[in-house]
mmCIF file of C-alpha atoms in Angstrom:
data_model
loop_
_atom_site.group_PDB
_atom_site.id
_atom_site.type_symbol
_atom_site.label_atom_id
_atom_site.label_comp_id
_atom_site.label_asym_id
_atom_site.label_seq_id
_atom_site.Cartn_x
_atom_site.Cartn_y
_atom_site.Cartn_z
ATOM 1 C CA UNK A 1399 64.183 89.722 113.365
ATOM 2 C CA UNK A 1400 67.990 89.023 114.115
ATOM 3 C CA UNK A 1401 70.294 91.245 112.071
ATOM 4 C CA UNK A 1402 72.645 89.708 109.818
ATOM 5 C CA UNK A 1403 76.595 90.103 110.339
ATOM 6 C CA UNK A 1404 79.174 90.312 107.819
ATOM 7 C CA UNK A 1405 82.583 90.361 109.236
ATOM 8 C CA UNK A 1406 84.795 91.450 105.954
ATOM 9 C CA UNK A 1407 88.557 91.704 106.942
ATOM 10 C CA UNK A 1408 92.016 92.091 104.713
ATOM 11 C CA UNK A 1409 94.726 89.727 106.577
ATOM 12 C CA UNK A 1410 98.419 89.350 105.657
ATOM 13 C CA UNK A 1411 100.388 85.978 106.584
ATOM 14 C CA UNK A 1412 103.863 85.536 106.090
ATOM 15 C CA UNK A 1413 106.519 87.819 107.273
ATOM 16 C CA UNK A 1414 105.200 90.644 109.712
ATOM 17 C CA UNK A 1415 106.404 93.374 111.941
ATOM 18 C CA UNK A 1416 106.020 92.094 115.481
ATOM 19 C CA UNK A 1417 107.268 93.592 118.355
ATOM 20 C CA UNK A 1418 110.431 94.621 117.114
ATOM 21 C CA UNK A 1419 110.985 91.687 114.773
ATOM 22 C CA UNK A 1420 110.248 90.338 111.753
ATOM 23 C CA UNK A 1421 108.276 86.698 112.504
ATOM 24 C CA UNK A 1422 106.629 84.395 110.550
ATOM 25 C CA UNK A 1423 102.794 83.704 110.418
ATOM 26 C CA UNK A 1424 101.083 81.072 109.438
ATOM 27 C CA UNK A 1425 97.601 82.686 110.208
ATOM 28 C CA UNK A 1426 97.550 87.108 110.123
ATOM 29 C CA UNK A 1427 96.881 88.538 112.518
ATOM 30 C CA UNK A 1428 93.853 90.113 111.226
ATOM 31 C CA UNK A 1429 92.372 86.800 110.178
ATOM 32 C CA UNK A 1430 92.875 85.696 113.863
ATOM 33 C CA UNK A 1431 90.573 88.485 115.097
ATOM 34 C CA UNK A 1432 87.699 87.980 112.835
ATOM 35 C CA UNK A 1433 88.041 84.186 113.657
ATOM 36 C CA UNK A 1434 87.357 85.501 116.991
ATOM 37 C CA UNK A 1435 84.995 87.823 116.039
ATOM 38 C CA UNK A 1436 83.100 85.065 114.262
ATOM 39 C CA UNK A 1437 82.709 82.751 117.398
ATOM 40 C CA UNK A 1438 81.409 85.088 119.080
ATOM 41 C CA UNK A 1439 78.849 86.810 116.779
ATOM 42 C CA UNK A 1440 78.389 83.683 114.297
ATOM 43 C CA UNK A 1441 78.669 86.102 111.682
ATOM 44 C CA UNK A 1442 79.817 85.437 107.849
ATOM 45 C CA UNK A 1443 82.967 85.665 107.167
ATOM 46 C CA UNK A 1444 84.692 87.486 103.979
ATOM 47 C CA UNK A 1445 87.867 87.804 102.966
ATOM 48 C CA UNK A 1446 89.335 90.236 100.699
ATOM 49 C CA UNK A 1447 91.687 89.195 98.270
ATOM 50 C CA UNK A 1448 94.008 90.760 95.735
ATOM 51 C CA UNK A 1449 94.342 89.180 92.684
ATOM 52 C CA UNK A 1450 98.128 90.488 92.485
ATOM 53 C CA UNK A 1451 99.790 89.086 96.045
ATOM 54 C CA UNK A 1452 101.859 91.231 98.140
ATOM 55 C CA UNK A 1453 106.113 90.679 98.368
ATOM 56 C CA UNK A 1454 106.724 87.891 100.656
ATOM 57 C CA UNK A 1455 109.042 90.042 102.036
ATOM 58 C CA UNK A 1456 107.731 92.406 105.221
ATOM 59 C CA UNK A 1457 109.476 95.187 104.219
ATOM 60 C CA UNK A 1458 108.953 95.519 100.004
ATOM 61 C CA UNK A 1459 105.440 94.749 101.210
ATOM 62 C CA UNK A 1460 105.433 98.174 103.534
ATOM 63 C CA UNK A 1461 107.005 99.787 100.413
ATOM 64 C CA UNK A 1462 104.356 98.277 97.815
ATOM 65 C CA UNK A 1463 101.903 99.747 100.292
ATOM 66 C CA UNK A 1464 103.429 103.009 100.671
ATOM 67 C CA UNK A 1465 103.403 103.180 96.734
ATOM 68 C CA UNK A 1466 99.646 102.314 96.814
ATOM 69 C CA UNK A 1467 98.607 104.712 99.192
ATOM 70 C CA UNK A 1468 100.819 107.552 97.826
ATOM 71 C CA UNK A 1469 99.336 107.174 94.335
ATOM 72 C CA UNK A 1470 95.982 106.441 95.490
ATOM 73 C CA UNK A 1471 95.980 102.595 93.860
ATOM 74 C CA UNK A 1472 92.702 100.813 94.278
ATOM 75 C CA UNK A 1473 94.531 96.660 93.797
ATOM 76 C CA UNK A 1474 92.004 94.645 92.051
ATOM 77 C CA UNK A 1475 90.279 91.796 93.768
ATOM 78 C CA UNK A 1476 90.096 88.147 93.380
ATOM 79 C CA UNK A 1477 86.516 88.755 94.120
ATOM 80 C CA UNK A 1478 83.689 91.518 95.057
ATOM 81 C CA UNK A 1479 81.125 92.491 97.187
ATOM 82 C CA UNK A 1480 78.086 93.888 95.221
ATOM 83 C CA UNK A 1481 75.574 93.894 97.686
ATOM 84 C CA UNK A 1482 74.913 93.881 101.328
ATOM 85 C CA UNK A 1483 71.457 94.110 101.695
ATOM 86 C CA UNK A 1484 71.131 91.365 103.404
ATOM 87 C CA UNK A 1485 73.170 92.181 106.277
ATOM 88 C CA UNK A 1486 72.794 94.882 109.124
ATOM 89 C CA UNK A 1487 76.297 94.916 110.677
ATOM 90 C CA UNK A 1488 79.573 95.107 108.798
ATOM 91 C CA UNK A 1489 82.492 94.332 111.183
ATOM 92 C CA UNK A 1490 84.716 95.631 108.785
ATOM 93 C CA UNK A 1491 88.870 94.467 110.120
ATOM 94 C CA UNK A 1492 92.311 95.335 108.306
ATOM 95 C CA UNK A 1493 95.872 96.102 109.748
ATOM 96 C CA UNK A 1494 96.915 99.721 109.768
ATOM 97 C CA UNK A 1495 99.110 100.137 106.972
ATOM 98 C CA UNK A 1496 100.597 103.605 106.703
ATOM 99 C CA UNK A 1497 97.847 105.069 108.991
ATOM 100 C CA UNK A 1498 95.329 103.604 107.582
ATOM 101 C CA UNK A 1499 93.390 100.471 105.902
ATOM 102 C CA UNK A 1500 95.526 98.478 103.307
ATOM 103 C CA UNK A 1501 93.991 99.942 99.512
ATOM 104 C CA UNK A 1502 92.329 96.469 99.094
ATOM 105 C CA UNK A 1503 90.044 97.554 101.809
ATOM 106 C CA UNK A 1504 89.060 100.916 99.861
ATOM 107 C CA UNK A 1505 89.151 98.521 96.636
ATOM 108 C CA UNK A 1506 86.371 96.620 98.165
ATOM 109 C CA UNK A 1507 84.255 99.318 99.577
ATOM 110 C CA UNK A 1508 84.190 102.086 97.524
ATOM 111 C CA UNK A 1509 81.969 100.826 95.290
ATOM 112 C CA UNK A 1510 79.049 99.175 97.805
ATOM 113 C CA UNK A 1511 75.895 101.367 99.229
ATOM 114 C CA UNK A 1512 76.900 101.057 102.921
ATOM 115 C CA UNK A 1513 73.621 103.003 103.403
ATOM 116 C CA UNK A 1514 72.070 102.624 106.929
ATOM 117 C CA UNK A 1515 74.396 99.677 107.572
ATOM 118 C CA UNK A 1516 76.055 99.876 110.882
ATOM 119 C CA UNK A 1517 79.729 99.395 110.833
ATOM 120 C CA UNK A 1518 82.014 98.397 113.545
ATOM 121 C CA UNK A 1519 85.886 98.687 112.508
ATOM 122 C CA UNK A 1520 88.693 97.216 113.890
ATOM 123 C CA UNK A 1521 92.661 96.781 113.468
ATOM 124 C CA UNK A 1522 95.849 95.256 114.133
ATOM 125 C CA UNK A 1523 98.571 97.376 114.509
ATOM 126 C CA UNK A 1524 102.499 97.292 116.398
ATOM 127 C CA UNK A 1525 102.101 101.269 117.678
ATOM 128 C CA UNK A 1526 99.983 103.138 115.467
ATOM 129 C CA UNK A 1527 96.301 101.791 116.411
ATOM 130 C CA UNK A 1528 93.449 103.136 114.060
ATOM 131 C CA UNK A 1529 95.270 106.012 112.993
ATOM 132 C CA UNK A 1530 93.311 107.867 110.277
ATOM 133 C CA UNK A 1531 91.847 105.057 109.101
ATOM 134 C CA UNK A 1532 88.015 105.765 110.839
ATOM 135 C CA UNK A 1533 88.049 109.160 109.042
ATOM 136 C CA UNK A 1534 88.737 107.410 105.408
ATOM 137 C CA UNK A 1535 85.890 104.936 106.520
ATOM 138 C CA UNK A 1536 83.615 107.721 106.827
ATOM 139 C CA UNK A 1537 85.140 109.157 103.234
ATOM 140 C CA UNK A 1538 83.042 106.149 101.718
ATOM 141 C CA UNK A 1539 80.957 105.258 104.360
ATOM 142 C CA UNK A 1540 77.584 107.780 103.176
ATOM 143 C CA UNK A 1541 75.015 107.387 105.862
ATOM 144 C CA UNK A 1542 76.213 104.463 107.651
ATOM 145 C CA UNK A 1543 76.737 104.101 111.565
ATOM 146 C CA UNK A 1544 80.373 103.830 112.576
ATOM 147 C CA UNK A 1545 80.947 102.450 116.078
ATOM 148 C CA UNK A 1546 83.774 102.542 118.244
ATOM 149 C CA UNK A 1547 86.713 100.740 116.538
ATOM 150 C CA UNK A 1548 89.133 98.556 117.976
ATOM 151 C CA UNK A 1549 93.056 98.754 117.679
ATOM 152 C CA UNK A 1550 95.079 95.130 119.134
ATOM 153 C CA UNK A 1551 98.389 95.562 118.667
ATOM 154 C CA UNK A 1552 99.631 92.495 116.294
ATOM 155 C CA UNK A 1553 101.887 90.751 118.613
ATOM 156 C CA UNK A 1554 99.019 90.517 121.322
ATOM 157 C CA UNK A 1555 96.074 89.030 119.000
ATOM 158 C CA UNK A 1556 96.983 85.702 120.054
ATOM 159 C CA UNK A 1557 95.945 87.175 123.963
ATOM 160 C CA UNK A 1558 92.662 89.421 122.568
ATOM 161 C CA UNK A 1559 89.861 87.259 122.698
ATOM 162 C CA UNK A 1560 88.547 88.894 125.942
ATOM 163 C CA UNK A 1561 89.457 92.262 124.664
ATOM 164 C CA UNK A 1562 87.579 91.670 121.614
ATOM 165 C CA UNK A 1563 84.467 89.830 123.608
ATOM 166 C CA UNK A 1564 84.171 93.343 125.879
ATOM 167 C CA UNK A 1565 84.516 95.832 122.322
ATOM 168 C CA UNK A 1566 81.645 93.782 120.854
ATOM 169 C CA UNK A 1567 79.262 93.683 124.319
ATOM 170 C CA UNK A 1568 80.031 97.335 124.935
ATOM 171 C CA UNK A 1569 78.320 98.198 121.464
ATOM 172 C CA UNK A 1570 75.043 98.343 120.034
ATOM 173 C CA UNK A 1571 74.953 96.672 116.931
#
């Protein structure tokens, strides 16, 4: 039987931190990995969504998400994942925000039986790469499998596919 692949990821466009600069993005640079990670796996896609969008500004956006963190906010989504029993693999992707995955991520989580599930995480980052972010997985994770993650730093997504390809053919999922 072929196991079933969900590829969930949190993606910001607009105004991001990029090498030392604020630029604009049409596509995140989260989004552009799971795109990736799609082709290559033909898994679904999901994306979470918060019903209350972030500051198009980069940096009231960093401070919204320090706020969140800091007083442990769980955003509210535009929609819900309720059950995954139909899938195997959860290629779960988010950018590091503060260390870790943006709140919206914990928002969409927390709540589903990742029970036996095996999870492969990844992340875009500009210097931090997973962070703690593997160890709050496994805060909500119960008895799943947690692979290797991934960490692409932001301004070299648009160069990752091969980077990606190897990650995914290096692990057992």
């Amino acid at each position: 039987m072929k196991k079933r692949i969900l590829i969930a990821y949190y993606s910001r466009k607009g105004q991001n931190y990029s090498d030392g600069s604020i630029v604009d993005l049409k596509v995140g640079n989260t989004e552009k990995m799971a795109g990736y990670i799609k082709d290559i796996t033909g898994g679904d896609l999901f994306e979470i969504t918060t019903v209350k969008s972030y500051p198009l500004d980069y940096t009231e956006t960093t401070r919204v998400a320090q706020r969140e963190l800091d007083d442990n906010t769980r955003p509210e989504l535009k929609e819900y994942l309720t059950d995954l029993d139909e899938y195997d693999t959860l290629i779960l992707g988010y950018p590091n925000w503060w260390g870790t995955m943006p709140m919206a991520v914990f928002s969409c989580f927390e709540l589903v039986d990742l029970s036996g599930k095996t999870i492969l995480p990844f992340c875009t980052h500009e210097g931090s790469g997973l962070g703690h972010s593997i160890q709050d997985l496994k805060s909500f994770a119960g008895n799943a499998e947690i692979k290797e993650g991934l960490a692409v730093q932001g301004s070299q997504v648009d160069q990752a596919q091969q980077t990606v390809s190897r990650w995914l053919k290096n692990l057992e999922y």
